[in-house]
Amino acid sequence: MSEQTLFKVTVDNITIEVPAGTTILQAARQIGGAVAPPAMCYYSKLEGTGGKCRTCLVEVSKGSEKDPRPMPKLVASCRTTVMDGMEVKNITSEKVIDARAGVVEFLLLNHPLDCPICDQAGECHLQDLSFEHGKAGTRYEFQRRTFKKHDLGKHIQLHMTRCILCYRCVFIADQLTNKREHGILDRGDHAEIATHIEKSLGNEFIGNVIDVCPVGALTDKTFRFKNRVWFLKPMDAHRNCPSCSGRVTLWNRGDEVFRVTARKDEWGEIEDTPDGKPGWICNTCRFEKKHTNDWIIEGPRAISRQSVIAQGHYAGNIGTTLPTETFKAVNDGRAPHLLMDIHNESEVNLPSVRLSEIDGPSHGNTFNNNSKKA
Ligand code: SF4
Ligand code: FES
């Protein structure tokens, strides 16, 4: 077997050796942490992604050992392969930080900034990117784009105003399902994700577009407006599924399963299964298995401490318990003088109403009708 050629590359003063053909982004991810540039369109599990959003721009301060001249412009690290002796600056480059702020400003030009009502809030890559590189104001003076509503079937909701045209969902539909019925129509300011003549996306694996969408443009209709991700407790679980790996993350509150997603790695991409294949999940696992007894619970999912989701990561027995009582912990060890059960005082949030099982978002009637029945 021929020996693999290794190239030495330095990113933000950290040197590693990677096989020839590795991109700068992949090399930086091997170093890890803040050295890895953000990526909104590249997705390592899908062929042909990258090169669309420009968030991964880096400065190449030395081209290679043989030709040490710097590259004249910032380059997209997801599409540029390393050369032997290359030196790259990411967070150590002022030019990169400045350019990234400009890219965020462009990505947000037409964005509705509706994070308070968006289901992706708390796990949105655009939200994180804006937090790290965005500016408080905008220089844009024109009206933001609006779109005709497209129905993407009974499980997926498209909010085109939030889309950043990263093409990931189009690649998924092309590479994972055998019947792509949506794509990007038109060009420039008119470009939009659309299903031709409003066809619904019925493929058994199409739910994965929700997991790859870096923003809240494609959301799960069975979860919409039901809860905030930081109130939920992510648990690793699996089932014996005939169609997919069956390895998922359940998003629970108490013993109620609000959402089922594929497991994601530290880059927000689908995690590989133990046999090295991407752990895409089927629609049945994602949309129809919403009871804890449909699953074999493995344990709480490890969540980065920096993530807002970690705040809801309460301790307790797996799967079927209510949050651990924290009153004493936050009250200097003192027990409360009086504890009232909100359900005795109010008809709001009746325990008999399982929010994850009602069709659509809850409103006053959900509770009023239910309390009359009780
Ligand atoms: S809908 Fe989401 S995944 Fe599809 S192109 Fe837009 S941002 Fe990307
Ligand atoms: S991640 Fe490289 S251009 Fe989008």
Coordinates of C-alpha atoms and ligand atoms in Angstrom, one line a residue:
M1 CA 0.0 0.0 0.0
S2 CA 1.4 3.4 -0.9
E3 CA 2.2 5.8 1.9
Q4 CA -0.1 8.8 2.3
T5 CA 1.6 12.1 1.7
L6 CA 1.4 14.4 4.7
F7 CA 1.4 18.2 4.5
K8 CA 2.4 20.4 7.4
V9 CA 0.0 23.3 7.9
T10 CA -0.1 26.0 10.6
V11 CA -3.4 27.6 11.6
D12 CA -3.3 30.4 14.1
N13 CA 0.3 29.4 15.1
I14 CA -0.6 25.7 15.7
T15 CA 1.0 23.3 13.4
I16 CA -0.3 19.9 12.4
E17 CA 0.2 17.3 9.7
V18 CA -2.7 16.4 7.5
P19 CA -3.1 14.2 4.4
A20 CA -2.7 16.0 1.0
G21 CA -6.1 17.0 -0.2
T22 CA -7.4 18.1 3.2
T23 CA -9.1 21.5 3.2
I24 CA -8.0 24.3 5.5
L25 CA -11.3 24.0 7.3
Q26 CA -10.9 20.3 7.9
A27 CA -7.3 20.8 9.1
A28 CA -8.5 23.6 11.5
R29 CA -11.3 21.3 12.8
Q30 CA -8.6 18.7 13.6
I31 CA -7.0 21.3 15.8
G32 CA -10.4 22.2 17.2
G33 CA -11.8 25.0 19.3
A34 CA -11.9 28.6 18.1
V35 CA -9.2 27.9 15.5
A36 CA -11.9 26.2 13.4
P37 CA -13.7 28.8 11.2
P38 CA -17.5 28.9 11.3
A39 CA -19.2 27.2 8.4
M40 CA -22.8 27.9 7.4
C41 CA -22.9 26.1 4.1
Y42 CA -20.2 23.4 4.2
Y43 CA -21.3 20.1 5.6
S44 CA -18.8 17.3 5.6
K45 CA -21.4 14.5 5.3
L46 CA -22.7 15.9 2.0
E47 CA -20.8 16.1 -1.3
G48 CA -20.3 19.4 -3.1
T49 CA -21.3 21.7 -0.2
G50 CA -19.3 24.8 0.7
G51 CA -18.3 27.9 -1.1
K52 CA -21.7 29.7 -0.8
C53 CA -21.8 31.7 2.4
R54 CA -18.2 33.0 2.9
T55 CA -18.3 32.7 6.7
C56 CA -15.3 30.5 6.6
L57 CA -12.9 33.0 5.0
V58 CA -9.3 32.9 6.3
E59 CA -6.1 34.6 5.5
V60 CA -3.3 32.6 3.9
S61 CA -0.2 34.4 5.0
K62 CA 2.2 31.8 3.5
G63 CA 1.2 29.8 0.4
S64 CA 3.5 26.9 0.9
E65 CA 7.2 26.0 1.5
K66 CA 7.9 26.1 -2.2
D67 CA 6.0 29.3 -2.9
P68 CA 5.8 31.3 0.4
R69 CA 4.0 34.3 -1.1
P70 CA 0.8 35.1 0.8
M71 CA -2.5 34.7 -1.1
P72 CA -3.7 38.1 -2.3
K73 CA -7.3 37.7 -1.0
L74 CA -9.0 36.0 1.8
V75 CA -10.0 32.4 0.8
A76 CA -12.9 30.2 1.6
S77 CA -11.3 27.6 3.9
C78 CA -14.0 25.0 3.1
R79 CA -12.9 24.9 -0.5
T80 CA -9.2 25.5 -0.3
T81 CA -6.9 22.6 0.1
V82 CA -3.7 22.8 2.2
M83 CA -0.2 23.0 0.7
D84 CA 2.9 21.8 2.5
G85 CA 4.2 24.5 4.8
M86 CA 1.1 26.7 4.4
E87 CA 0.4 29.2 7.1
V88 CA -3.1 30.3 7.8
K89 CA -4.6 33.0 10.1
N90 CA -8.1 32.7 11.3
I91 CA -8.9 34.4 14.6
T92 CA -5.4 36.0 14.7
S93 CA -6.2 38.0 11.5
E94 CA -7.8 41.4 11.8
K95 CA -8.7 41.2 8.1
V96 CA -10.6 38.0 8.7
I97 CA -12.5 39.3 11.7
D98 CA -13.4 42.4 9.8
A99 CA -14.5 40.4 6.7
R100 CA -16.6 38.1 8.9
A101 CA -18.4 41.0 10.4
G102 CA -19.2 42.1 6.8
V103 CA -20.4 38.6 5.9
V104 CA -22.7 38.5 8.9
E105 CA -24.1 41.9 7.9
F106 CA -24.9 40.6 4.4
L107 CA -26.5 37.4 5.8
L108 CA -28.7 39.5 8.0
L109 CA -29.7 42.0 5.3
N110 CA -33.0 40.3 4.6
H111 CA -33.2 38.2 7.8
P112 CA -36.4 38.9 9.8
L113 CA -34.6 38.8 13.1
D114 CA -37.5 36.9 14.6
C115 CA -35.4 34.9 17.1
P116 CA -37.9 35.4 19.9
I117 CA -40.5 33.3 18.0
C118 CA -38.2 31.1 16.0
D119 CA -37.9 27.4 16.9
Q120 CA -34.2 27.4 16.0
A121 CA -33.4 30.0 18.7
G122 CA -30.8 28.6 21.1
E123 CA -29.3 26.2 18.5
C124 CA -29.1 28.5 15.5
H125 CA -25.7 28.9 13.8
L126 CA -26.6 32.3 12.5
Q127 CA -27.6 33.5 16.0
D128 CA -24.2 32.3 17.3
L129 CA -22.4 33.9 14.3
S130 CA -24.2 37.2 14.9
F131 CA -23.4 37.1 18.6
E132 CA -19.7 36.6 17.9
H133 CA -19.2 38.8 14.8
G134 CA -22.3 40.9 14.2
K135 CA -23.0 44.5 14.7
A136 CA -25.9 46.0 16.7
G137 CA -27.2 48.1 13.8
T138 CA -27.7 47.7 10.1
R139 CA -27.0 50.1 7.2
Y140 CA -29.6 48.5 5.0
E141 CA -32.4 51.0 4.2
F142 CA -34.6 48.9 1.9
Q143 CA -37.6 46.7 2.7
R144 CA -36.6 43.2 3.6
R145 CA -37.7 40.4 1.2
T146 CA -41.0 38.7 1.7
F147 CA -42.2 35.4 0.1
K148 CA -45.2 33.6 -0.9
K149 CA -45.8 30.8 1.5
H150 CA -44.8 27.3 0.3
D151 CA -46.2 24.2 1.9
L152 CA -43.5 21.5 2.3
G153 CA -45.7 18.6 3.3
K154 CA -47.3 17.7 6.6
H155 CA -44.1 17.6 8.7
I156 CA -41.8 20.4 7.5
Q157 CA -42.4 24.1 7.6
L158 CA -40.4 26.5 5.4
H159 CA -39.8 30.1 6.5
M160 CA -38.1 31.4 3.4
T161 CA -37.4 34.8 5.0
R162 CA -34.9 33.1 7.3
C163 CA -33.1 31.1 4.6
I164 CA -29.5 32.0 3.9
L165 CA -29.4 29.9 0.6
C166 CA -26.7 27.6 1.8
Y167 CA -28.0 24.8 -0.4
R168 CA -27.5 22.1 2.3
C169 CA -31.2 21.0 2.1
V170 CA -31.0 20.7 -1.7
F171 CA -27.9 18.5 -1.4
I172 CA -29.6 16.3 1.1
A173 CA -32.6 15.8 -1.1
D174 CA -30.3 15.0 -4.0
Q175 CA -27.9 12.7 -2.2
L176 CA -30.0 11.0 0.5
T177 CA -33.5 10.7 -1.1
N178 CA -34.2 9.3 -4.5
K179 CA -36.7 11.9 -5.5
R180 CA -35.7 15.6 -5.2
E181 CA -38.6 17.9 -5.6
H182 CA -37.2 21.1 -4.4
G183 CA -34.4 23.4 -5.2
I184 CA -33.4 27.0 -5.5
L185 CA -35.5 28.9 -8.0
D186 CA -34.5 32.2 -9.6
R187 CA -31.3 34.1 -9.0
G188 CA -29.9 37.0 -6.9
D189 CA -32.3 38.9 -4.7
H190 CA -35.2 36.7 -6.0
A191 CA -33.5 33.4 -5.3
E192 CA -35.7 31.1 -3.0
I193 CA -36.1 27.5 -1.9
A194 CA -39.2 26.2 -3.5
T195 CA -41.0 23.1 -4.5
H196 CA -42.1 23.2 -8.1
I197 CA -45.9 23.6 -8.2
E198 CA -46.0 23.2 -4.5
K199 CA -45.2 19.4 -4.5
S200 CA -44.8 18.0 -1.1
L201 CA -41.5 16.3 -0.1
G202 CA -42.7 12.9 0.8
N203 CA -39.5 10.9 1.0
E204 CA -38.8 8.8 4.1
F205 CA -35.5 10.6 4.8
I206 CA -36.5 14.1 3.9
G207 CA -36.8 15.1 7.6
N208 CA -33.0 15.4 7.7
V209 CA -33.3 18.7 5.9
I210 CA -34.5 20.1 9.3
D211 CA -31.2 18.9 11.0
V212 CA -28.9 20.3 8.3
C213 CA -30.6 23.7 8.0
P214 CA -28.2 26.1 9.9
V215 CA -31.0 28.5 10.6
G216 CA -34.7 28.3 11.3
A217 CA -35.9 28.2 7.7
L218 CA -36.9 24.5 7.8
T219 CA -38.6 23.5 11.0
D220 CA -40.4 20.4 12.4
K221 CA -44.1 21.0 12.3
T222 CA -44.6 18.5 15.1
F223 CA -42.5 20.6 17.4
R224 CA -43.3 24.2 16.2
F225 CA -44.1 26.6 19.0
K226 CA -44.4 23.7 21.5
N227 CA -41.3 24.5 23.6
R228 CA -37.9 26.3 23.7
V229 CA -34.9 24.0 23.3
W230 CA -33.3 25.3 26.5
F231 CA -36.2 24.0 28.5
L232 CA -35.8 20.5 27.2
K233 CA -33.5 17.8 28.3
P234 CA -31.6 16.1 25.5
M235 CA -31.3 12.3 25.9
D236 CA -29.5 9.8 23.7
A237 CA -31.8 7.0 22.7
H238 CA -32.1 4.3 20.1
R239 CA -34.6 1.8 18.7
N240 CA -34.4 -1.1 16.3
C241 CA -35.5 0.7 13.1
P242 CA -35.7 -1.2 9.8
S243 CA -35.1 2.0 7.8
C244 CA -32.4 3.9 9.6
S245 CA -29.7 3.7 12.3
G246 CA -32.4 4.5 14.9
R247 CA -29.8 6.5 16.9
V248 CA -31.4 9.7 18.0
T249 CA -31.5 12.5 20.6
L250 CA -34.9 12.8 22.3
W251 CA -35.7 16.3 23.6
N252 CA -37.8 15.7 26.7
R253 CA -39.5 17.7 29.4
G254 CA -40.3 15.4 32.2
D255 CA -41.4 12.2 30.5
E256 CA -42.9 14.0 27.5
V257 CA -41.0 13.7 24.2
F258 CA -41.2 17.0 22.4
R259 CA -38.8 16.4 19.6
V260 CA -36.7 13.7 18.0
T261 CA -33.5 14.7 16.1
A262 CA -30.4 13.0 14.8
R263 CA -27.4 13.2 17.1
K264 CA -25.1 16.1 16.3
D265 CA -21.4 16.5 16.8
E266 CA -19.5 19.5 18.0
W267 CA -19.7 21.2 14.6
G268 CA -23.5 20.8 14.5
E269 CA -23.3 18.0 11.9
I270 CA -24.9 14.6 12.0
E271 CA -22.8 12.2 14.1
D272 CA -21.5 9.0 12.5
T273 CA -22.8 5.7 13.7
P274 CA -20.3 3.2 15.1
D275 CA -19.9 1.6 11.7
G276 CA -18.7 5.0 10.3
K277 CA -21.8 5.9 8.3
P278 CA -23.6 9.3 8.8
G279 CA -26.4 8.7 11.3
W280 CA -29.3 10.1 9.2
I281 CA -32.7 9.2 10.7
C282 CA -35.9 8.3 8.9
N283 CA -39.2 10.3 9.2
T284 CA -40.9 7.5 11.2
C285 CA -38.3 7.9 14.0
R286 CA -38.3 11.7 13.8
F287 CA -42.0 12.4 13.5
E288 CA -43.9 9.4 14.8
K289 CA -42.0 8.0 17.7
K290 CA -42.9 10.5 20.4
H291 CA -43.2 8.3 23.5
T292 CA -40.4 7.4 25.8
N293 CA -41.5 3.8 25.6
D294 CA -40.8 3.8 21.8
W295 CA -37.1 4.1 22.7
I296 CA -34.3 2.5 24.7
I297 CA -32.9 5.5 26.6
E298 CA -29.1 5.5 26.9
G299 CA -28.6 8.6 29.0
P300 CA -28.3 12.4 29.0
R301 CA -26.6 13.8 25.9
A302 CA -23.4 15.7 26.6
I303 CA -24.0 19.4 25.7
S304 CA -21.3 22.1 25.5
R305 CA -21.3 24.1 28.7
Q306 CA -21.3 27.3 26.7
S307 CA -24.6 26.3 25.0
V308 CA -27.8 27.9 26.3
I309 CA -29.3 24.3 26.1
A310 CA -26.9 23.3 28.9
Q311 CA -29.0 25.4 31.3
G312 CA -31.9 23.0 31.0
H313 CA -29.7 20.0 31.5
Y314 CA -31.0 19.2 34.9
A315 CA -29.9 16.2 36.9
G316 CA -32.4 13.4 37.7
N317 CA -33.3 9.9 36.8
I318 CA -33.3 9.2 33.1
G319 CA -36.3 10.0 31.0
T320 CA -39.2 9.9 33.3
T321 CA -38.7 12.3 36.2
L322 CA -39.6 16.0 36.7
P323 CA -36.7 18.5 37.1
T324 CA -34.7 18.2 40.3
E325 CA -36.0 20.8 42.9
T326 CA -33.5 23.6 42.8
F327 CA -35.2 26.1 45.2
K328 CA -32.9 25.3 48.1
A329 CA -29.8 25.4 45.8
V330 CA -30.6 28.9 44.7
N331 CA -31.8 30.1 48.1
D332 CA -28.5 29.6 50.0
G333 CA -29.7 26.2 51.2
R334 CA -32.9 27.5 52.8
A335 CA -36.1 25.7 52.2
P336 CA -39.1 27.8 51.0
H337 CA -41.7 28.8 53.7
L338 CA -44.6 28.1 51.4
L339 CA -44.7 26.0 48.2
M340 CA -47.8 26.2 46.1
D341 CA -48.6 23.9 43.1
I342 CA -49.4 26.1 40.2
H343 CA -51.9 23.6 38.9
N344 CA -54.0 24.1 42.0
E345 CA -54.1 27.8 41.4
S346 CA -54.3 28.1 37.7
E347 CA -55.7 26.2 34.7
V348 CA -52.7 27.2 32.6
N349 CA -50.3 24.3 31.8
L350 CA -52.5 21.6 33.1
P351 CA -50.5 18.4 33.5
S352 CA -53.2 16.5 31.6
V353 CA -52.4 18.5 28.5
R354 CA -49.5 16.9 26.7
L355 CA -48.2 19.8 24.6
S356 CA -46.1 17.6 22.4
E357 CA -49.2 15.7 21.3
I358 CA -51.6 18.5 20.4
D359 CA -51.7 19.5 16.7
G360 CA -50.1 22.8 16.2
P361 CA -49.2 25.4 18.8
S362 CA -51.2 25.7 22.0
H363 CA -53.5 28.6 22.9
G364 CA -56.2 29.4 25.4
N365 CA -58.7 26.9 23.9
T366 CA -56.3 24.0 24.4
F367 CA -56.5 24.5 28.2
N368 CA -60.1 25.7 28.4
N369 CA -61.5 22.8 26.5
N370 CA -59.4 20.4 28.4
S371 CA -60.4 21.8 31.8
K372 CA -64.1 21.5 30.8
K373 CA -63.6 17.8 30.0
A374 CA -61.7 17.2 33.3
Ligands
SF4_1 S1 -33.7 26.3 3.8 FE1 -32.0 26.1 5.3 S2 -30.8 24.4 4.5 FE2 -32.1 25.1 2.8 S3 -30.9 26.6 1.7 FE3 -32.1 27.7 3.2 S4 -30.8 27.9 5.0 FE4 -29.9 26.3 3.7
FES2 S1 -18.7 27.3 4.8 FE1 -17.2 27.9 3.4 S2 -18.2 29.3 2.1 FE2 -19.8 28.6 3.5

